[in-house]
PDB file of N, CA and C in Angstrom:
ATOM      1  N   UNK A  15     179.979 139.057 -10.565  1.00  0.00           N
ATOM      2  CA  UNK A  15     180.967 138.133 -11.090  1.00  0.00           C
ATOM      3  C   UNK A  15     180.758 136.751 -10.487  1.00  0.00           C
ATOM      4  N   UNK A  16     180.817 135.755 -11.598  1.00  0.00           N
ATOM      5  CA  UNK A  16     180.566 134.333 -11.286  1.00  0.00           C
ATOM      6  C   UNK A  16     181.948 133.812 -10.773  1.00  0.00           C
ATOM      7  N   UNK A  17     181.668 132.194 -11.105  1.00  0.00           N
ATOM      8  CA  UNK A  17     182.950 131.729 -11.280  1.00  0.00           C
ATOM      9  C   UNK A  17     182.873 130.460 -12.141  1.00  0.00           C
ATOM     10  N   UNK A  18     184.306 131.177 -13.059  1.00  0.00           N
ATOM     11  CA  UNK A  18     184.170 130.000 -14.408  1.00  0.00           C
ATOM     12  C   UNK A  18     184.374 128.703 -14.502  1.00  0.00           C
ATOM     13  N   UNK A  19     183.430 127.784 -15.362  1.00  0.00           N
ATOM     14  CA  UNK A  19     183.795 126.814 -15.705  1.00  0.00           C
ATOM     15  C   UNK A  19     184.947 126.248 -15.700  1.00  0.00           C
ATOM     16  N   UNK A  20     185.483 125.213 -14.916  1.00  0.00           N
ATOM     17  CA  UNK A  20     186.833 124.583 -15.117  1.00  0.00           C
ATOM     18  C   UNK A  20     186.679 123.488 -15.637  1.00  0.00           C
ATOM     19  N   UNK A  21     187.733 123.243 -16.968  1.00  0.00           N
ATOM     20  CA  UNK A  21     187.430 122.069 -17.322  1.00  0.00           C
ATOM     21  C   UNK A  21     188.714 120.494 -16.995  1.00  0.00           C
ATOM     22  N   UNK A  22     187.441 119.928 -16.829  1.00  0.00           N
ATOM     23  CA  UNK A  22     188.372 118.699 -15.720  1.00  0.00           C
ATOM     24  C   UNK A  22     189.736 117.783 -17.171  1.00  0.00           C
ATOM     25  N   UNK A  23     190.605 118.107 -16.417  1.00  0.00           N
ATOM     26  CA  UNK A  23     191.450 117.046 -17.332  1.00  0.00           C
ATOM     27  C   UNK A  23     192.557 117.397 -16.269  1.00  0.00           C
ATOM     28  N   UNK A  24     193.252 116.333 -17.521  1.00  0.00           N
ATOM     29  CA  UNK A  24     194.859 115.495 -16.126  1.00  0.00           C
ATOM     30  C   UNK A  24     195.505 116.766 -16.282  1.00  0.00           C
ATOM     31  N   UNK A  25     195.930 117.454 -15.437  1.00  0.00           N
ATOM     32  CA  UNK A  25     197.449 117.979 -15.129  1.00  0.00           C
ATOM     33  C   UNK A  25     198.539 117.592 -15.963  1.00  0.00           C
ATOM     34  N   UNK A  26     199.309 118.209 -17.182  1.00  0.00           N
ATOM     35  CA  UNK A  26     200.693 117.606 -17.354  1.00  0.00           C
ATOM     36  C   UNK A  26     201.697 117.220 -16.834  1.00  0.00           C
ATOM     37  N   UNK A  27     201.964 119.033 -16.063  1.00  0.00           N
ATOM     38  CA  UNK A  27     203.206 119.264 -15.571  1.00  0.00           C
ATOM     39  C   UNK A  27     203.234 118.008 -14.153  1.00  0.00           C
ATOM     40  N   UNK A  28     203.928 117.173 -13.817  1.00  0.00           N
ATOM     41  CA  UNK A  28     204.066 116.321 -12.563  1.00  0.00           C
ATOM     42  C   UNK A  28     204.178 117.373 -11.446  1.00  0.00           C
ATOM     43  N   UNK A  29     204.974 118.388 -11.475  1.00  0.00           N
ATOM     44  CA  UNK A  29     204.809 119.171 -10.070  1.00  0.00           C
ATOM     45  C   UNK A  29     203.907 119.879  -9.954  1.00  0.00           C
ATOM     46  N   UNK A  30     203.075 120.322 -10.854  1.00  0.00           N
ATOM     47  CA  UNK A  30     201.492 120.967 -10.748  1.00  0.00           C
ATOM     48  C   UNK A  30     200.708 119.951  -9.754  1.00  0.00           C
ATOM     49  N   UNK A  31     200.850 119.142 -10.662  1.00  0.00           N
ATOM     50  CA  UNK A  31     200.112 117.563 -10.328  1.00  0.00           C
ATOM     51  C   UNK A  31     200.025 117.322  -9.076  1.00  0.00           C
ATOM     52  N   UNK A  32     201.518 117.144  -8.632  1.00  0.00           N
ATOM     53  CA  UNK A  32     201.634 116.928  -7.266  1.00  0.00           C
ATOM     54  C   UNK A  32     200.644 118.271  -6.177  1.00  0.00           C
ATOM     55  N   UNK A  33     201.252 119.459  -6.243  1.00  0.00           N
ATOM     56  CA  UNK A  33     200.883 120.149  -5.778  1.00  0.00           C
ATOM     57  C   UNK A  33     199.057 120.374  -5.923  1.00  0.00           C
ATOM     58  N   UNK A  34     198.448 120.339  -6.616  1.00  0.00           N
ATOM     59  CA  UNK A  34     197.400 120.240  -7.226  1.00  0.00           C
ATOM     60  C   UNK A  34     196.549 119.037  -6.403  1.00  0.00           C
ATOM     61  N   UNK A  35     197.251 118.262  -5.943  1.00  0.00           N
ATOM     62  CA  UNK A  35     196.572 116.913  -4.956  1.00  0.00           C
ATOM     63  C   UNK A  35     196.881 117.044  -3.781  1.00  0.00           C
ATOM     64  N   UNK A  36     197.900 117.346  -3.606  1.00  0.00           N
ATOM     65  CA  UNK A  36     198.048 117.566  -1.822  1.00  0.00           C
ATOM     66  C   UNK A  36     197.296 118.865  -1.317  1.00  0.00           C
ATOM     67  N   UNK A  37     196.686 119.702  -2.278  1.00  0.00           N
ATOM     68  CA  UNK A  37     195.391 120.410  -2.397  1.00  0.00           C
ATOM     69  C   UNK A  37     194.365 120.130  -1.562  1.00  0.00           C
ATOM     70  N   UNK A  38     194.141 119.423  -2.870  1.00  0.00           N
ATOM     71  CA  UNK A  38     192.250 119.063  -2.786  1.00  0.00           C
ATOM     72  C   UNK A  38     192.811 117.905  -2.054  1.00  0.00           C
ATOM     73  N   UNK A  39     193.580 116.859  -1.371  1.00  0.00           N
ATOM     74  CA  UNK A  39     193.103 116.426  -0.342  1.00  0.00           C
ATOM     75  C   UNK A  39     193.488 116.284   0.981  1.00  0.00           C
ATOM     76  N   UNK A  40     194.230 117.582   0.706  1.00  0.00           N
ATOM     77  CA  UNK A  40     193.646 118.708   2.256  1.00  0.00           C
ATOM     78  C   UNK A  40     192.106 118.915   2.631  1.00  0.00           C
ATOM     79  N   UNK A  41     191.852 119.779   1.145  1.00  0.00           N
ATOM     80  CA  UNK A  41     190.977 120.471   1.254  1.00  0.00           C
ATOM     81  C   UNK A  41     189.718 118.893   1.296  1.00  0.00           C
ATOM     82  N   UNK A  42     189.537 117.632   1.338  1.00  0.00           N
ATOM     83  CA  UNK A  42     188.570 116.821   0.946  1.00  0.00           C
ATOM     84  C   UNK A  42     188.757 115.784   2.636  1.00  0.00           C
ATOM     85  N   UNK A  43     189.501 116.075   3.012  1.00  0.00           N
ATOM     86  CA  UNK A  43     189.810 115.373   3.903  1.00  0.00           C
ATOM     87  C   UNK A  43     188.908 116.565   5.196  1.00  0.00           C
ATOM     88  N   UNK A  44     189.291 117.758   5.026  1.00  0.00           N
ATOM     89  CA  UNK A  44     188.368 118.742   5.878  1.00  0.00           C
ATOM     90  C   UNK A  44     186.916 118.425   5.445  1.00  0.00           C
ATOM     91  N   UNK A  45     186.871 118.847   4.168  1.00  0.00           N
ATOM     92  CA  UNK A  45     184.837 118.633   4.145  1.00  0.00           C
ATOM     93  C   UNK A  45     184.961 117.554   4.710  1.00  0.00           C
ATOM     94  N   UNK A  46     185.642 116.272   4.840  1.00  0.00           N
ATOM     95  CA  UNK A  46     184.533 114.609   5.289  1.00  0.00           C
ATOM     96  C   UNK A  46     184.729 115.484   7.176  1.00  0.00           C
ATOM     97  N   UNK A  47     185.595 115.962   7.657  1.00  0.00           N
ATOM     98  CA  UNK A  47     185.744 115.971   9.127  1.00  0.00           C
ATOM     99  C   UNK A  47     184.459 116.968   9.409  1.00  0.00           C
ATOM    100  N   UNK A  48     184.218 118.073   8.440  1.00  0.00           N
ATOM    101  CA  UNK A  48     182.958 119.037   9.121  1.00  0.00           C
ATOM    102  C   UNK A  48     181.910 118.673   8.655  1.00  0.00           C
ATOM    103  N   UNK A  49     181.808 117.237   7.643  1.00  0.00           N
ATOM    104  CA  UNK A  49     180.675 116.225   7.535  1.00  0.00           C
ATOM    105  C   UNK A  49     180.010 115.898   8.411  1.00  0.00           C
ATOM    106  N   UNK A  50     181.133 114.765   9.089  1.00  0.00           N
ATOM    107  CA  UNK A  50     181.114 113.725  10.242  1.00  0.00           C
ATOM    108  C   UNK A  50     181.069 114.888  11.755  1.00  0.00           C
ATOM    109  N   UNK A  51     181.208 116.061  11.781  1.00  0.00           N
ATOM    110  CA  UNK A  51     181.062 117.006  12.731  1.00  0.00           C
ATOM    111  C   UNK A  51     179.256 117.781  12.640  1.00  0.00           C
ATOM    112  N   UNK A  52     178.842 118.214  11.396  1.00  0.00           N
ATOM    113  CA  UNK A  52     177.569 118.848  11.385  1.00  0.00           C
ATOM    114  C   UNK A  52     176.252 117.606  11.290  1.00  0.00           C
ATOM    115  N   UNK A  53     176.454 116.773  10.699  1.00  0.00           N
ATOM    116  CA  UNK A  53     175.696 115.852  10.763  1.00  0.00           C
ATOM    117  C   UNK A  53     175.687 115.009  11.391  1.00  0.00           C
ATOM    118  N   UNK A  54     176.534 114.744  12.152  1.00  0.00           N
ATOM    119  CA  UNK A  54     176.509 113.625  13.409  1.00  0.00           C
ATOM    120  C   UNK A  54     176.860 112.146  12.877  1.00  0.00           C
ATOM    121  N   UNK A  55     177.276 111.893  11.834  1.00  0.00           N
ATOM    122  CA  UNK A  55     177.778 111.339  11.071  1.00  0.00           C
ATOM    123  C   UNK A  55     178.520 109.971  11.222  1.00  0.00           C
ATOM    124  N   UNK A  56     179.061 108.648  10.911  1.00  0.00           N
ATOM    125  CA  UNK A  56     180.710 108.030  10.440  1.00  0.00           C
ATOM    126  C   UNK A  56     181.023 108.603   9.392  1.00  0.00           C
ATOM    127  N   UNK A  57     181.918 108.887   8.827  1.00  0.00           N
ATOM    128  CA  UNK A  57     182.499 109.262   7.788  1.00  0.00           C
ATOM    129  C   UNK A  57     184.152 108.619   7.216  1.00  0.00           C
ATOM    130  N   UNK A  58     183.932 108.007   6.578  1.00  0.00           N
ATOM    131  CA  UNK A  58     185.319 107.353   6.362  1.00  0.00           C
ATOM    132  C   UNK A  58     185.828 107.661   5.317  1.00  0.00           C
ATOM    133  N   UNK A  59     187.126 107.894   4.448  1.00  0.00           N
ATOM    134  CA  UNK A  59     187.621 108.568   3.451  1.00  0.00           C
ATOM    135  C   UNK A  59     188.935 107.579   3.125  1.00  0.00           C
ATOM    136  N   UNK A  60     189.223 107.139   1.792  1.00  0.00           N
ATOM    137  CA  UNK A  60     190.298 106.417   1.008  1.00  0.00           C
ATOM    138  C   UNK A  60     190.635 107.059   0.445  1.00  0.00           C
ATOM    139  N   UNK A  61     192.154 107.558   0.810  1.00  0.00           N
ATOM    140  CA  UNK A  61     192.597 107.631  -1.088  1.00  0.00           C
ATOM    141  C   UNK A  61     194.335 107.065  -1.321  1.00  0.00           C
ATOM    142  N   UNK A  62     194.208 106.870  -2.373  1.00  0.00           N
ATOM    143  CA  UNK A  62     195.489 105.993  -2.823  1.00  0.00           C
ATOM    144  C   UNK A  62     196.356 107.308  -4.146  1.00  0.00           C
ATOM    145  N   UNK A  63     197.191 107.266  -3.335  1.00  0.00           N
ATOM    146  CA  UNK A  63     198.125 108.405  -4.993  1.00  0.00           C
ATOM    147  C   UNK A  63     198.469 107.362  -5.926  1.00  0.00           C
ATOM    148  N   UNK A  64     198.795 108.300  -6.733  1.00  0.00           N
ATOM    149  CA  UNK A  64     199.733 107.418  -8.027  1.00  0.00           C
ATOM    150  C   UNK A  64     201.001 106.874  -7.345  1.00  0.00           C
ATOM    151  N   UNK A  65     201.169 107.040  -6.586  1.00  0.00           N
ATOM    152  CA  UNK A  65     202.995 106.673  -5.924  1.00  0.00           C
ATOM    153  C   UNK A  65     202.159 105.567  -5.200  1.00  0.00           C
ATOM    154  N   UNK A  66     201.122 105.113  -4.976  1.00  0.00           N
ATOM    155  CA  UNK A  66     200.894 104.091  -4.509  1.00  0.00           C
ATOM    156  C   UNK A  66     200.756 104.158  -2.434  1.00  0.00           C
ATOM    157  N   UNK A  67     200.490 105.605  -2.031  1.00  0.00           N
ATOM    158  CA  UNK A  67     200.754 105.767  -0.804  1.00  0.00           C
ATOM    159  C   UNK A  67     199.577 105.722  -0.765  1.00  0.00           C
ATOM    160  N   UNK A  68     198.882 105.485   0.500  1.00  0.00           N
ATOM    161  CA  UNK A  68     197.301 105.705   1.199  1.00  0.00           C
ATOM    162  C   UNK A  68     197.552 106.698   2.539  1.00  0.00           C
ATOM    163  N   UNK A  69     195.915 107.544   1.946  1.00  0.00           N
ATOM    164  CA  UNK A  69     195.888 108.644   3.062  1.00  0.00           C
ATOM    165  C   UNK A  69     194.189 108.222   3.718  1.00  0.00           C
ATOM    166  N   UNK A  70     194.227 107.743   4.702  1.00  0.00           N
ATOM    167  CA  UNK A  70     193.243 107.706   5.421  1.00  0.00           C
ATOM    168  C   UNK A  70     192.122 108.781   5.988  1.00  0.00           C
ATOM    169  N   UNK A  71     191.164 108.985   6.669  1.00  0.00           N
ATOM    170  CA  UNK A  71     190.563 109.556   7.207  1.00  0.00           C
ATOM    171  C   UNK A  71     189.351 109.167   7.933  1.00  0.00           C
ATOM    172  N   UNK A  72     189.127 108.762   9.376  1.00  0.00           N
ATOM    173  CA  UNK A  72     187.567 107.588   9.699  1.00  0.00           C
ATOM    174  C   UNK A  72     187.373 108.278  11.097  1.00  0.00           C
ATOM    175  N   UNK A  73     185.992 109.076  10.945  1.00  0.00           N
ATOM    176  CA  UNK A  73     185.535 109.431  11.784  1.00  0.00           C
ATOM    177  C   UNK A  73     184.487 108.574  13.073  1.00  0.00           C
ATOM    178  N   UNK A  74     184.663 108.601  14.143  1.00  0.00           N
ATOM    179  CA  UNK A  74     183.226 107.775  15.086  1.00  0.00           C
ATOM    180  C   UNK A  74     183.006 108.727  16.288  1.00  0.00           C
ATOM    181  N   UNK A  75     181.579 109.335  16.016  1.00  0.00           N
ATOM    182  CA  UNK A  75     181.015 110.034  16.840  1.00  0.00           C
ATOM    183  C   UNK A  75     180.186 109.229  18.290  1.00  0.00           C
ATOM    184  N   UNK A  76     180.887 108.315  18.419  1.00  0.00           N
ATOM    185  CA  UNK A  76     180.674 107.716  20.016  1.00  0.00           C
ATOM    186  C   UNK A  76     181.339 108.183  21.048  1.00  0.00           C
TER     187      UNK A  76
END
């Protein structure tokens, strides 16, 4: 057993939505940290929601 094709489009429901992003950037904010951890890395990460909030993330391996 594989795993199926998902096909990318917007979310309707707003509380999917929501939930659905505080997700993946959990989950995107970890890959950049075991980035900037296995590769020896900077790694810096932006993101801006629709509500207009910013979530940071800036790694320095000094």
């Amino acid at each position: 057993m594989g795993r199926r094709k998902v096909e990318i489009k917007r979310i309707q429901d707003k509380n999917c939505r929501q939930v659905a992003f505080c997700k993946r950037r959990k989950g995107l904010l970890k890959k950049a940290k075991e980035l900037s951890i296995l590769c020896d890395v900077d790694v810096g990460v932006v993101i801006i929601s629709n509500r207009g909030r910013l979530h940071e993330f800036a790694s320095t391996n000094r």
